[in-house]
Short mmCIF file of C-alpha atoms in Angstrom, two decimals:
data_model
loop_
_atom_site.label_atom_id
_atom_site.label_comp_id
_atom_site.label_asym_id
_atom_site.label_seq_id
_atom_site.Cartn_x
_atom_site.Cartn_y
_atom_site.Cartn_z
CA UNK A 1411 12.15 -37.42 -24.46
CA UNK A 1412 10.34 -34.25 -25.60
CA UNK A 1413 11.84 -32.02 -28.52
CA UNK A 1414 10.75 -28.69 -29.68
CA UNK A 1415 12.48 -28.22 -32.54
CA UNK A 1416 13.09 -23.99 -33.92
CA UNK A 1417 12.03 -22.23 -30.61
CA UNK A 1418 13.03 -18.79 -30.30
CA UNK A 1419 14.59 -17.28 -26.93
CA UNK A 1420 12.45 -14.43 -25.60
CA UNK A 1421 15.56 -11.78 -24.79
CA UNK A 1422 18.06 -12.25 -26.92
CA UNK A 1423 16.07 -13.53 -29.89
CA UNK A 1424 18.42 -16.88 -30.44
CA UNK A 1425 17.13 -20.28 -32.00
CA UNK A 1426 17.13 -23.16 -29.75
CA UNK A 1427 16.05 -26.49 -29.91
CA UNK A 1428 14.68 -27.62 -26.22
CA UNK A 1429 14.74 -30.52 -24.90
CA UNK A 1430 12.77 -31.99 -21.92
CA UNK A 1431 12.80 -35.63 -20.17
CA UNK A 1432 9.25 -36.23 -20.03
CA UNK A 1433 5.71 -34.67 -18.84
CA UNK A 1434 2.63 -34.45 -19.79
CA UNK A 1435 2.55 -35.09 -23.65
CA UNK A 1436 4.26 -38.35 -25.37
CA UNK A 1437 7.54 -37.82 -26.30
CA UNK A 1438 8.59 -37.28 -29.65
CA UNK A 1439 10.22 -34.14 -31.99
CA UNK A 1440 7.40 -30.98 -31.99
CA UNK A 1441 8.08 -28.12 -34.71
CA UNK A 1442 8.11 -25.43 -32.28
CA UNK A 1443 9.25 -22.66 -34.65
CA UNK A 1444 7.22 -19.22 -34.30
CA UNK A 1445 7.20 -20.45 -30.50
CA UNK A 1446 9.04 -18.24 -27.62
CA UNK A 1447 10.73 -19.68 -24.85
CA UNK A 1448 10.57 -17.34 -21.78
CA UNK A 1449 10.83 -17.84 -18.05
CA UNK A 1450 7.41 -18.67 -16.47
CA UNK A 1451 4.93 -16.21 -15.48
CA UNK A 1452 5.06 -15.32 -11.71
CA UNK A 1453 1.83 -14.25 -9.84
CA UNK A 1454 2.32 -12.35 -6.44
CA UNK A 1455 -1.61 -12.01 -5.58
CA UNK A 1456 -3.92 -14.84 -5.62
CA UNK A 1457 -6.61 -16.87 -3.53
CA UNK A 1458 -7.36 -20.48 -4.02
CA UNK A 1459 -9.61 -20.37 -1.02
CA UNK A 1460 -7.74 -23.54 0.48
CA UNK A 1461 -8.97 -24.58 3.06
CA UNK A 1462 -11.83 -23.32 4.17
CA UNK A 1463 -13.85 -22.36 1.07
CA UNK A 1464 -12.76 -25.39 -1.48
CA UNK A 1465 -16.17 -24.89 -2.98
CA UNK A 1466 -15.03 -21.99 -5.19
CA UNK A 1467 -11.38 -23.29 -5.59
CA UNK A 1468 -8.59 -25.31 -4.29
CA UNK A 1469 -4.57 -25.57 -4.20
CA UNK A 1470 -5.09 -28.35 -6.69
CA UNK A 1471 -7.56 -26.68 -9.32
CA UNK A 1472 -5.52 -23.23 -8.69
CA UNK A 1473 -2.29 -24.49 -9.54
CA UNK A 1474 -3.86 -26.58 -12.36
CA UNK A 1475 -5.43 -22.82 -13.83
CA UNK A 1476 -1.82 -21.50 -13.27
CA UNK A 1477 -0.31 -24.01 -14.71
CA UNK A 1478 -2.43 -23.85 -17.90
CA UNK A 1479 -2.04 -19.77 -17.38
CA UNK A 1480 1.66 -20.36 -18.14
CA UNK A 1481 2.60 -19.46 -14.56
CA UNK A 1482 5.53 -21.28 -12.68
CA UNK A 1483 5.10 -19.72 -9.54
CA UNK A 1484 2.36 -18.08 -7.16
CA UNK A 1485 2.14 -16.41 -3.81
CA UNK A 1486 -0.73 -17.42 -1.73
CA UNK A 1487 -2.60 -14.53 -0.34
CA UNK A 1488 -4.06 -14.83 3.79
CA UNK A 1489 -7.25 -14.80 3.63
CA UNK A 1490 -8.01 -18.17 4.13
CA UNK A 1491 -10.22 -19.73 6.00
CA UNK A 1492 -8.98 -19.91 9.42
CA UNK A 1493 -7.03 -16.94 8.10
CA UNK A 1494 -2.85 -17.71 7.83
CA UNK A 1495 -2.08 -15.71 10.81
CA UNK A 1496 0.89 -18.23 11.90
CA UNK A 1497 -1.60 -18.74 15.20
CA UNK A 1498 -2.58 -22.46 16.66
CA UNK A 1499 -5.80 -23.46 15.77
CA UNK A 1500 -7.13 -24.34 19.48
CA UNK A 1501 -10.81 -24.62 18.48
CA UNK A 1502 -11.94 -27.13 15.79
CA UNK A 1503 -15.26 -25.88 15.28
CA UNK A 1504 -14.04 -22.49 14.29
CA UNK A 1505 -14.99 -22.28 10.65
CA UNK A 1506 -12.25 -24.06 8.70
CA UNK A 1507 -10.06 -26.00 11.11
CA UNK A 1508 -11.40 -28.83 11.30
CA UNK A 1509 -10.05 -29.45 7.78
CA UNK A 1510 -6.65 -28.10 9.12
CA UNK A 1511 -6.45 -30.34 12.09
CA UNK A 1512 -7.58 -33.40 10.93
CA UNK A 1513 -4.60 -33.39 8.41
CA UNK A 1514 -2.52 -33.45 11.92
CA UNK A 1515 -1.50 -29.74 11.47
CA UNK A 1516 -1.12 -26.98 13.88
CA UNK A 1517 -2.34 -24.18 11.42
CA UNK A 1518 -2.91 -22.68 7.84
CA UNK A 1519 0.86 -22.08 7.25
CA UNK A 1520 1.67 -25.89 8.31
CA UNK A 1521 -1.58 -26.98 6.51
CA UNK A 1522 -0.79 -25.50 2.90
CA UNK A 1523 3.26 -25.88 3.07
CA UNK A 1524 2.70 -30.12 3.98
CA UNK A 1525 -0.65 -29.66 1.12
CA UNK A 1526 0.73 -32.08 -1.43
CA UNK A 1527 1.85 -34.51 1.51
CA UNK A 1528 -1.13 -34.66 3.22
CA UNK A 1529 -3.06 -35.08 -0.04
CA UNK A 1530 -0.87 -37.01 -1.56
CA UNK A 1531 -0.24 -35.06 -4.93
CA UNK A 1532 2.30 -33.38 -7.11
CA UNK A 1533 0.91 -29.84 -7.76
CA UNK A 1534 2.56 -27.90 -11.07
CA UNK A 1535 2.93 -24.52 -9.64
CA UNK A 1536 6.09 -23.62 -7.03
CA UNK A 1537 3.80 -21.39 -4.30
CA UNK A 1538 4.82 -18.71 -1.58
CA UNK A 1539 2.69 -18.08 1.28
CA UNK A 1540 1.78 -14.49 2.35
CA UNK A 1541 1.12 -14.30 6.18
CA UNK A 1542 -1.76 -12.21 7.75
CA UNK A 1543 -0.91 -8.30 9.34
CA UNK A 1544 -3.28 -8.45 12.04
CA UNK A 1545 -4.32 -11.62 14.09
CA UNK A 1546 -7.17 -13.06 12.24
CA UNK A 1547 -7.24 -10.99 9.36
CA UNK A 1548 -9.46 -9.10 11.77
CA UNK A 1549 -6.97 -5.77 11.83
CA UNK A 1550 -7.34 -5.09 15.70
CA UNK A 1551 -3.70 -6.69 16.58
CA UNK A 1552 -0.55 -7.56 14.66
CA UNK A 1553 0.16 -10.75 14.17
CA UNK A 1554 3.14 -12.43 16.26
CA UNK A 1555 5.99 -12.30 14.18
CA UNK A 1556 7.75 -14.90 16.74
CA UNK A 1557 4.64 -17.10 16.09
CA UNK A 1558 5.84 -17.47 11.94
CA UNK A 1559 9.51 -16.51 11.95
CA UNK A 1560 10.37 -19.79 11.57
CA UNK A 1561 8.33 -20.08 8.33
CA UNK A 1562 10.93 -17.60 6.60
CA UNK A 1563 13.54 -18.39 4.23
CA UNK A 1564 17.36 -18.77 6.04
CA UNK A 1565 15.30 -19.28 9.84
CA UNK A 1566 16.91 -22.74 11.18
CA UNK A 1567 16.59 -23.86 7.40
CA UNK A 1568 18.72 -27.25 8.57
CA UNK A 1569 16.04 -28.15 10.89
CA UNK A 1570 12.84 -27.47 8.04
CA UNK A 1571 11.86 -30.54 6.02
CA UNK A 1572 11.30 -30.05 2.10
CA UNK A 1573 8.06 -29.13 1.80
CA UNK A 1574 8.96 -26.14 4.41
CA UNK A 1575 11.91 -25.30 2.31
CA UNK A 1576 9.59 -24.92 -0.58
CA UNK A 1577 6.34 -23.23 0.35
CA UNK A 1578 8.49 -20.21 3.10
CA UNK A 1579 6.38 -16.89 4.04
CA UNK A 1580 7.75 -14.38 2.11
CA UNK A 1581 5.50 -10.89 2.45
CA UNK A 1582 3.14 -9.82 4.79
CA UNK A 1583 -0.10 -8.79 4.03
CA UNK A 1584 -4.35 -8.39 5.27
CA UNK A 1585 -5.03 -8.33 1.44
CA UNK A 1586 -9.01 -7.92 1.01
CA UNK A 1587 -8.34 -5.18 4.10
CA UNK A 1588 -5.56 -2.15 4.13
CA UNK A 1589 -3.73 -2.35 7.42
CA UNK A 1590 -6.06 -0.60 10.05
CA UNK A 1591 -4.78 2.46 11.59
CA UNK A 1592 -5.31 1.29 14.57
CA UNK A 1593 -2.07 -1.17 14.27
CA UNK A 1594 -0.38 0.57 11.78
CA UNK A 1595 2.87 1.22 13.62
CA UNK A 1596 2.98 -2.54 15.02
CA UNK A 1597 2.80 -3.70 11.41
CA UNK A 1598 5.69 -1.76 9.74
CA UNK A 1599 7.70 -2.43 12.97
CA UNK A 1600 7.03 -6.03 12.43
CA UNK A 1601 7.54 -5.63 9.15
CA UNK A 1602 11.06 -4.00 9.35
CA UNK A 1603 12.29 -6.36 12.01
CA UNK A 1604 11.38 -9.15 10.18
CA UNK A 1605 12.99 -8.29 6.47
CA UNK A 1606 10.31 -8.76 4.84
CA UNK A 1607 7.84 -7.08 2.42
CA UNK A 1608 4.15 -5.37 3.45
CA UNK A 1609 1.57 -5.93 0.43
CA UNK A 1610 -1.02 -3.39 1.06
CA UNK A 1611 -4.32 -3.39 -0.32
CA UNK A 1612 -4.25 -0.06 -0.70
CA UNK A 1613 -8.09 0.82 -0.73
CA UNK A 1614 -10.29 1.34 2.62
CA UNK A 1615 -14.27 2.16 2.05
CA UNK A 1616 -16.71 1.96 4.59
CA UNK A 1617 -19.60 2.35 2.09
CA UNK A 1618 -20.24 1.42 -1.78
CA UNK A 1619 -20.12 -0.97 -4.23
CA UNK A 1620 -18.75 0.37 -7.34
CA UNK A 1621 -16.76 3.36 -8.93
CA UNK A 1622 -18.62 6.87 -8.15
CA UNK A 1623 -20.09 8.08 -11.37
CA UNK A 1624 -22.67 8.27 -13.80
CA UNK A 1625 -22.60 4.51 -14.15
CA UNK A 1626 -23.24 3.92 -10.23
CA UNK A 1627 -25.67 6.74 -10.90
CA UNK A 1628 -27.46 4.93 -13.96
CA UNK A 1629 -27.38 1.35 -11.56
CA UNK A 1630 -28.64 3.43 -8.45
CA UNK A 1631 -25.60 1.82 -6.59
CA UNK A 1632 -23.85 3.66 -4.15
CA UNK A 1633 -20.26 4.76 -5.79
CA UNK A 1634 -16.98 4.46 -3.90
CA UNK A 1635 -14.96 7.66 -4.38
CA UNK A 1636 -11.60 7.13 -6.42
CA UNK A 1637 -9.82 9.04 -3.32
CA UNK A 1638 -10.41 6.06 -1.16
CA UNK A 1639 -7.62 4.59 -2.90
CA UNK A 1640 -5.26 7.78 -2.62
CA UNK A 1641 -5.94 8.00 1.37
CA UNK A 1642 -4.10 4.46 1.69
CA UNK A 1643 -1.09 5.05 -1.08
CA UNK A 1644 -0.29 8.44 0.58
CA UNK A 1645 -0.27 7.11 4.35
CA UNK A 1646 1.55 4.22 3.42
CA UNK A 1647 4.38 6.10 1.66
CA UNK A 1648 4.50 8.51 4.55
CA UNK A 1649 5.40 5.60 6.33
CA UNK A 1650 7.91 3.79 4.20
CA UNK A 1651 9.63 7.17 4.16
CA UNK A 1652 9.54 7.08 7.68
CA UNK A 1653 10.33 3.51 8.08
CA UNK A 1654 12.41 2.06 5.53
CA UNK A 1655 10.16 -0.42 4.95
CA UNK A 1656 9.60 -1.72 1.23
CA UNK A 1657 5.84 -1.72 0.50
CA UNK A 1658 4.21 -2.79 -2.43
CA UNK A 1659 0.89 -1.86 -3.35
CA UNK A 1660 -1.80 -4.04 -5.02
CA UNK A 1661 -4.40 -3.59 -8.05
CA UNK A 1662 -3.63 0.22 -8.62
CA UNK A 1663 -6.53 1.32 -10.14
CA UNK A 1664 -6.67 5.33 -10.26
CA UNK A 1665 -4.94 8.29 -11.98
CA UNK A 1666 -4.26 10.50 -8.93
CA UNK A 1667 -2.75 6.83 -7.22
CA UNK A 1668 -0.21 6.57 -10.16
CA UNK A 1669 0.54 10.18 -9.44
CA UNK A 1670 1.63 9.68 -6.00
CA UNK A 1671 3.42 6.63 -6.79
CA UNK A 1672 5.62 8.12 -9.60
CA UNK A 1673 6.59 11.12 -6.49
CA UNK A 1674 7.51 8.60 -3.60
CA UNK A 1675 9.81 6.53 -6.51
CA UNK A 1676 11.49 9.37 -7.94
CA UNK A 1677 12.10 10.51 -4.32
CA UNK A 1678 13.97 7.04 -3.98
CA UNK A 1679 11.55 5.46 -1.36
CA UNK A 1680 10.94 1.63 -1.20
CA UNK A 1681 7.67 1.32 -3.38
CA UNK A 1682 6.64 -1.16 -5.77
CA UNK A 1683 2.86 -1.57 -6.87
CA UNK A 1684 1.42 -3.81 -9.51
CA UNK A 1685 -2.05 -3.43 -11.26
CA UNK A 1686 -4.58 -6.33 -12.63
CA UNK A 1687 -5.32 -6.78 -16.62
CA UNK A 1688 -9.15 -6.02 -15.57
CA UNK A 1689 -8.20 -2.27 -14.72
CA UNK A 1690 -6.03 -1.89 -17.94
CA UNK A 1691 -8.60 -3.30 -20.20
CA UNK A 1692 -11.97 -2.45 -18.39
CA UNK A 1693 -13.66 0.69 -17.25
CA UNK A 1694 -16.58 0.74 -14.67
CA UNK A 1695 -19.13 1.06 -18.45
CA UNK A 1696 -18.21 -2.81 -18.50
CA UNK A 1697 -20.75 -3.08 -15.30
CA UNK A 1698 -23.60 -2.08 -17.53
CA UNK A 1699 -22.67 -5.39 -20.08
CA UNK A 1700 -21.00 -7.68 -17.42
CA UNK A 1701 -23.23 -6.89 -14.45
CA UNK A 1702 -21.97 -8.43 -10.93
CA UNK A 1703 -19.01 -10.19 -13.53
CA UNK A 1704 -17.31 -7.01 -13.30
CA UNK A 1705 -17.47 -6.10 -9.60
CA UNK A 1706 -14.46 -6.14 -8.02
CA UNK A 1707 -12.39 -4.14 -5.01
CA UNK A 1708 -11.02 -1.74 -5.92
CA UNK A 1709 -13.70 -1.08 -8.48
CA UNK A 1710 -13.65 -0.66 -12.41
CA UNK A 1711 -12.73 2.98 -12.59
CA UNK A 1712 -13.11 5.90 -15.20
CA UNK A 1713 -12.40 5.58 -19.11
CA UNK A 1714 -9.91 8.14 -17.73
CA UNK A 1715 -8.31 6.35 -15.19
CA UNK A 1716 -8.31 2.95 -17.44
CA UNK A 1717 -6.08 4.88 -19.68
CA UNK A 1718 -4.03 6.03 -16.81
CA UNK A 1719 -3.27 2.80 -16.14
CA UNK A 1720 -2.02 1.78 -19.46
CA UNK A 1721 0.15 4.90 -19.22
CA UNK A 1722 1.76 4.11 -15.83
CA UNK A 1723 2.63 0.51 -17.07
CA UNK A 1724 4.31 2.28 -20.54
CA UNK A 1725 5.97 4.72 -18.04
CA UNK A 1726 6.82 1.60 -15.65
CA UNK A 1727 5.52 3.13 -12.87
CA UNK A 1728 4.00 0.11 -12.79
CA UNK A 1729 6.73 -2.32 -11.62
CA UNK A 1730 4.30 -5.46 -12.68
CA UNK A 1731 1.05 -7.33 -13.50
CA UNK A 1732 -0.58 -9.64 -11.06
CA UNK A 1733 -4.43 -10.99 -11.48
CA UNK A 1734 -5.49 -11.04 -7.92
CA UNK A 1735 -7.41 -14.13 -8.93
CA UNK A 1736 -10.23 -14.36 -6.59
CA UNK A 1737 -12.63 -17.25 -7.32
CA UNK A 1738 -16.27 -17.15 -6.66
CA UNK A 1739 -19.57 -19.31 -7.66
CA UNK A 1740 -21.64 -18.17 -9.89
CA UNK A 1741 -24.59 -17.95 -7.72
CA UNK A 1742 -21.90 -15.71 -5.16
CA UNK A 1743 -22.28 -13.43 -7.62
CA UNK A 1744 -25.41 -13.38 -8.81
CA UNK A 1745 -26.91 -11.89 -5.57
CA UNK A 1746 -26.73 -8.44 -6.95
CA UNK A 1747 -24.27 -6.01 -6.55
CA UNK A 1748 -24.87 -4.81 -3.37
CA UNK A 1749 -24.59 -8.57 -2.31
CA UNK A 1750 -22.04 -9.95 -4.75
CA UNK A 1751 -18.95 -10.99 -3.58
CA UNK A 1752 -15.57 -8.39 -5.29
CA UNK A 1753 -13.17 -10.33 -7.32
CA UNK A 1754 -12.80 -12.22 -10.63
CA UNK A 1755 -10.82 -15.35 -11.91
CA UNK A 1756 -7.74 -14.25 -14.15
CA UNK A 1757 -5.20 -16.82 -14.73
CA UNK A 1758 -6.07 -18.70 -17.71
CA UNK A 1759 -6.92 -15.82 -19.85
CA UNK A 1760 -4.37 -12.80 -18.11
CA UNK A 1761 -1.53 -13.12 -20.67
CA UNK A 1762 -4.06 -12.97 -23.55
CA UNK A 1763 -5.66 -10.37 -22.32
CA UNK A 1764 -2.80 -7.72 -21.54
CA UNK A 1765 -0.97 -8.94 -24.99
CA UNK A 1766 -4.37 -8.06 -27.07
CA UNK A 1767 -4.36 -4.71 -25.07
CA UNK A 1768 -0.80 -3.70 -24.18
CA UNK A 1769 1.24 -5.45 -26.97
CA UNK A 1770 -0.92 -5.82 -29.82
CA UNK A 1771 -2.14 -1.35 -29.12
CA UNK A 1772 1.19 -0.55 -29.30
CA UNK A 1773 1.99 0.34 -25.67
CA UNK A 1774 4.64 -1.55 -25.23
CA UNK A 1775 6.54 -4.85 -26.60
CA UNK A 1776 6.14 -8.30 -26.17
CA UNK A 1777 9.74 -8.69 -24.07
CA UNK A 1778 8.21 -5.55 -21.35
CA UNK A 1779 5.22 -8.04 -21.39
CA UNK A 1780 7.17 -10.21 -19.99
CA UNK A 1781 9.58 -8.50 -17.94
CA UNK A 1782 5.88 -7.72 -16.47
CA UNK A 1783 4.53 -11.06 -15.85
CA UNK A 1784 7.60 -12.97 -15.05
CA UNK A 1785 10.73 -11.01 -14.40
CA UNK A 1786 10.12 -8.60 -11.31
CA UNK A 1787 6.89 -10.51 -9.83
CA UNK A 1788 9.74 -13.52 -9.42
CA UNK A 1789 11.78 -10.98 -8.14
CA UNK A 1790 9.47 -9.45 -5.67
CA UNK A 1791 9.35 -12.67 -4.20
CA UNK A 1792 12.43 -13.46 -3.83
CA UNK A 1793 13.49 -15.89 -6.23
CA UNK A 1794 15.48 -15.31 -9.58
CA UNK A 1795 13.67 -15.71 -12.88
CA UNK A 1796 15.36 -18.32 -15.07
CA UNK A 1797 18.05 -17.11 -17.34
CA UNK A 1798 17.66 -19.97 -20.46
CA UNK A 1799 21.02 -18.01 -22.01
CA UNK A 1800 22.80 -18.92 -18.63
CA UNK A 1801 21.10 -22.76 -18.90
CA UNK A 1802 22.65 -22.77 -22.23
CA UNK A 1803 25.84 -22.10 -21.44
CA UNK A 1804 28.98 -20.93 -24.09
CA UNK A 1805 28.16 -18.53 -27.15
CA UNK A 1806 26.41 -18.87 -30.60
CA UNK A 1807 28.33 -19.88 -33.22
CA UNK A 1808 29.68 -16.20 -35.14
CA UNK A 1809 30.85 -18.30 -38.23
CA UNK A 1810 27.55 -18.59 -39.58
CA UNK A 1811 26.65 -22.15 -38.59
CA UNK A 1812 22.96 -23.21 -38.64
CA UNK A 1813 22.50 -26.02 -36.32
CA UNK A 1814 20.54 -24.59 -33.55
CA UNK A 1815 22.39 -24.89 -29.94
CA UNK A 1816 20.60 -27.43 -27.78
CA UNK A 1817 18.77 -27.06 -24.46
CA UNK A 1818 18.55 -30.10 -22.80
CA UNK A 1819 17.28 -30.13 -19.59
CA UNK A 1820 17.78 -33.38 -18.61
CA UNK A 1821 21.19 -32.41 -18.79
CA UNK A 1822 21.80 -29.17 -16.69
CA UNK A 1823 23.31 -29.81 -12.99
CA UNK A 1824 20.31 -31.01 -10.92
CA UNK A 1825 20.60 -28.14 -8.57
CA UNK A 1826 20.27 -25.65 -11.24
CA UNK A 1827 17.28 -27.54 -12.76
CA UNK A 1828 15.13 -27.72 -9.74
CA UNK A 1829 14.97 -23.59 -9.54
CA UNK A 1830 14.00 -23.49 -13.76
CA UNK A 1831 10.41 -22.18 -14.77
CA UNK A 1832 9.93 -22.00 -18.07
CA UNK A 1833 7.01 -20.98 -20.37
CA UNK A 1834 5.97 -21.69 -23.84
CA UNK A 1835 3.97 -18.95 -25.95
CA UNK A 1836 2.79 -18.57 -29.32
CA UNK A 1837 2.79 -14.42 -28.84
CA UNK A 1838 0.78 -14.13 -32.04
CA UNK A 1839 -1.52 -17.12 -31.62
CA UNK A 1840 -5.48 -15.62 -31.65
CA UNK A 1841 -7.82 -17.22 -29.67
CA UNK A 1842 -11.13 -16.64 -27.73
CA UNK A 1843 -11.51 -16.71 -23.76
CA UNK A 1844 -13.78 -19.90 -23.01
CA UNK A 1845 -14.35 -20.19 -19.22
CA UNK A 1846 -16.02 -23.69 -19.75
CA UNK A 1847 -12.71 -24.54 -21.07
CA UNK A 1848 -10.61 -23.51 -17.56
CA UNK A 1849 -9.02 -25.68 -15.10
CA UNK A 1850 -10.35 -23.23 -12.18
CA UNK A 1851 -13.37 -24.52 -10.48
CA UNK A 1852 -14.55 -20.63 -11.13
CA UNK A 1853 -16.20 -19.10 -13.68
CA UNK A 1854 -16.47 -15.83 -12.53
CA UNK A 1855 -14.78 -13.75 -15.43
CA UNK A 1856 -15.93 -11.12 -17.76
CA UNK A 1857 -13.52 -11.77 -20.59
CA UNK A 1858 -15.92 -14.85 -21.72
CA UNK A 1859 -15.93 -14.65 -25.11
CA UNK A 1860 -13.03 -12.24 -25.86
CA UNK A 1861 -10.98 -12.80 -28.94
CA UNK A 1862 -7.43 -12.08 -27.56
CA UNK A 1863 -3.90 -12.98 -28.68
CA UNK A 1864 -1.06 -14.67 -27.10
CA UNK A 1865 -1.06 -17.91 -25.38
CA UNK A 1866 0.70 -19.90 -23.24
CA UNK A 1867 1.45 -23.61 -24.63
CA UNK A 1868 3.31 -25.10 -22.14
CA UNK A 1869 4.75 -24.86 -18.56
CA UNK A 1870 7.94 -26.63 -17.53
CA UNK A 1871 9.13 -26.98 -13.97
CA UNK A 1872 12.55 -28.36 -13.13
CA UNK A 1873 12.80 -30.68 -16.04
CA UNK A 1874 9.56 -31.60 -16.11
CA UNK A 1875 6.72 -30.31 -18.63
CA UNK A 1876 3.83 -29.75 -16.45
CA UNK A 1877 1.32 -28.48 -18.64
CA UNK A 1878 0.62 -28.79 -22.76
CA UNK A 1879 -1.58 -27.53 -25.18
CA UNK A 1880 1.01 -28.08 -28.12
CA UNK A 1881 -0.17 -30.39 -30.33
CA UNK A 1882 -3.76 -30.41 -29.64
#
């Protein structure tokens, strides 16, 4: 039995003590006090390259970084390798599927939703799966929504074994690509008839490799115009309006993108969009210290547009944070930026990073920082971020007692416990960003070094603790 002793509730300020069968540190009573218990981080964009490219990252060292990130719960983007189109994998020596078949499954949705049974482990991070627009990833023909409609929650759910109950397609998606125009009209149909979400990468350049500027002047790099991003938030608002279709746009990045966001919202139209913590606390000068580090899609922007992005998120046009985590080697990126693969690593370091910029400038408090990171991601999903006053049950004491109410976990009705996520953080707690130190495989990041505040110190799932640094 595991006892934090003095932790203090994120929302409503209370202090608990919490109490947790077992895990991953020895049982025993753990002053916990200057310690906030909140629900766990949820992260709607991420790659862990599984299968097909387990040389930069896998489900197991992914949900081991999220874990240690303080997140509870992930959605796996498509772009795997055979992409997670919901199509049979007929040829096994397409690149990929040979992994995929010999684990006796039919494709990437069947692959990563039996993962922990055909590998035979317990991962520490509840995942989603996000299936492919276009067949492929390839955007020259929707996907066949008859091909995964089984894969979504409440579809013949009596028939689905656990692991399918667990791991259901929840959003739709050709993330690394905006939806061609090509099959634009198939996608929202299949969109709308199927209930879901579109996540649109809202970006489309043809040429490029970083923001258009003086600094892709001063590299001699060819610059991708900031409009690129605009081109892809206007058409696909034109089309929600037209549609009714809820879209949600990825890694905002640009002024004139926040602009046109704010419009379709107040108009009452079905948009959501997130941004990273590299476009709130980077600018496209970081490429001139950070090199290939910092290249990414969308591209570091403007000073101007940095701060544009901190002011959407204090406005909440900015409905959340996610950290497209995108692993890479470091000899990937390396090549150049021309060459380079986009993307960097961002769970281990993303809530120390947005508290040193957002919370500890001023721009907003630590509970938004959560409500960010944890509250409508979950909700964007699907699923219903864990309400520890519910899980408590009763009132405080108004008579002036002292003794702390009691959170026992072990406790709670075991249907209620399965769906808790829970997070740990010390919210004043400096430390600096060591990528050696991560649980990735990656080590693609440039916040090496950074001295940021906030961290996450635990992760419980259910009533289990899945991941500790308290104590060490």
């Amino acid at each position: 039995m595991i006892t934090l002793r003095d932790i203090t509730v994120w929302d409503t300020g209370e202090t608990i003590d919490l109490t947790i069968p077992g895990g991953v540190m020895p049982d025993g009573e753990y002053d916990a006090a200057g310690m906030t218990l909140a629900p766990g981080f949820a992260d709607p964009h991420v790659h862990f390259r599984d299968p097909g490219q387990t040389y930069k990252e896998s489900m197991v060292s992914g949900c081991a970084a999220a874990a240690s990130g303080g997140y509870t719960d992930v959605l796996i983007m498509p772009n795997t390798v055979p992409a997670m189109d919901g199509e049979s994998l007929d040829d096994p020596d397409a690149p990929g599927a040979r992994e995929v078949l010999d684990a006796g499954c039919t494709d990437v949705i069947d692959y990563l939703q039996h993962y922990e049974a055909v590998h035979k482990v317990d991962l520490p991070v509840r995942y989603d799966l996000c299936v492919c627009a276009s067949k492929g990833r390839a955007g020259h023909e929707a996907t066949e929504l008859d091909h995964w409609r089984r894969h979504m929650p409440g579809q013949d759910d009596a028939a689905k074994d656990r692991y399918q109950l667990a791991h259901p397609v929840t959003a739709i998606s050709d993330d690394g690509s905006a939806v061609t125009p090509g099959i634009l009209d198939d996608v929202f149909a299949m969109t709308r008839e199927s209930g879901l979400y579109l996540i649109e990468h809202c970006e489309h350049h043809d040429t490029g490799a970083v923001h258009d500027g003086p600094v892709s002047r001063k590299l001699g790099v060819p610059g991708i115009p900031e409009d690129t991003e605009l081109r892809i938030v206007e058409r696909d608002i034109a089309k929600a309006r037209e549609t009714g279709v809820h879209v949600h746009f990825q890694h905002v990045s640009t002024a004139i993108s926040f602009d046109a966001i704010r419009r379709a919202k107040a108009e009452g139209l079905p948009i959501t969009c997130e941004t990273a913590p590299h476009y709130l606390a980077l600018c496209d000068e970081a490429l001139l210290k950070y090199g290939t580090l910092a290249k990414m899609n969308p591209p570091l922007r403007s000073e101007a547009d940095r701060r544009a992005t901190i002011e959407a998120i204090a406005d909440g046009t900015v409905d959340m944070l996610a950290t497209d985590h995108a692993p890479h080697t470091l000899e990937e990126k390396e090549r150049g930026f021309l060459e380079a693969p986009n993307g960097i690593i961002g769970l281990e370091c993303a809530y120390g990073v947005c508290h040193k910029v957002l919370v500890d400038g001023g721009f907003i408090s630590d509970e938004r920082l959560i409500e960010l990171m944890s509250v409508a991601p979950m909700r964007l999903m699907g699923h219903e971020p864990t309400d520890i006053s519910a899980l408590l049950g009763g009132r405080k004491p108004e008579d002036g007692t002292v003794v702390n109410r009691v959170l026992d976990l072990g406790a709670i009705d075991p249907t209620a416990a399965a769906g808790v996520g829970l997070a740990v953080l010390n919210t004043n707690e400096a430390w600096t960003v060591d990528p050696e130190r991560f649980h990735s495989k990656a080590r693609n990041t440039p916040f090496g070094g950074w001295s940021v505040t906030g961290r996450p110190l635990a992760t419980i799932i259910g009533p289990k603790l899945v991941f500790s640094r308290i104590g060490r």
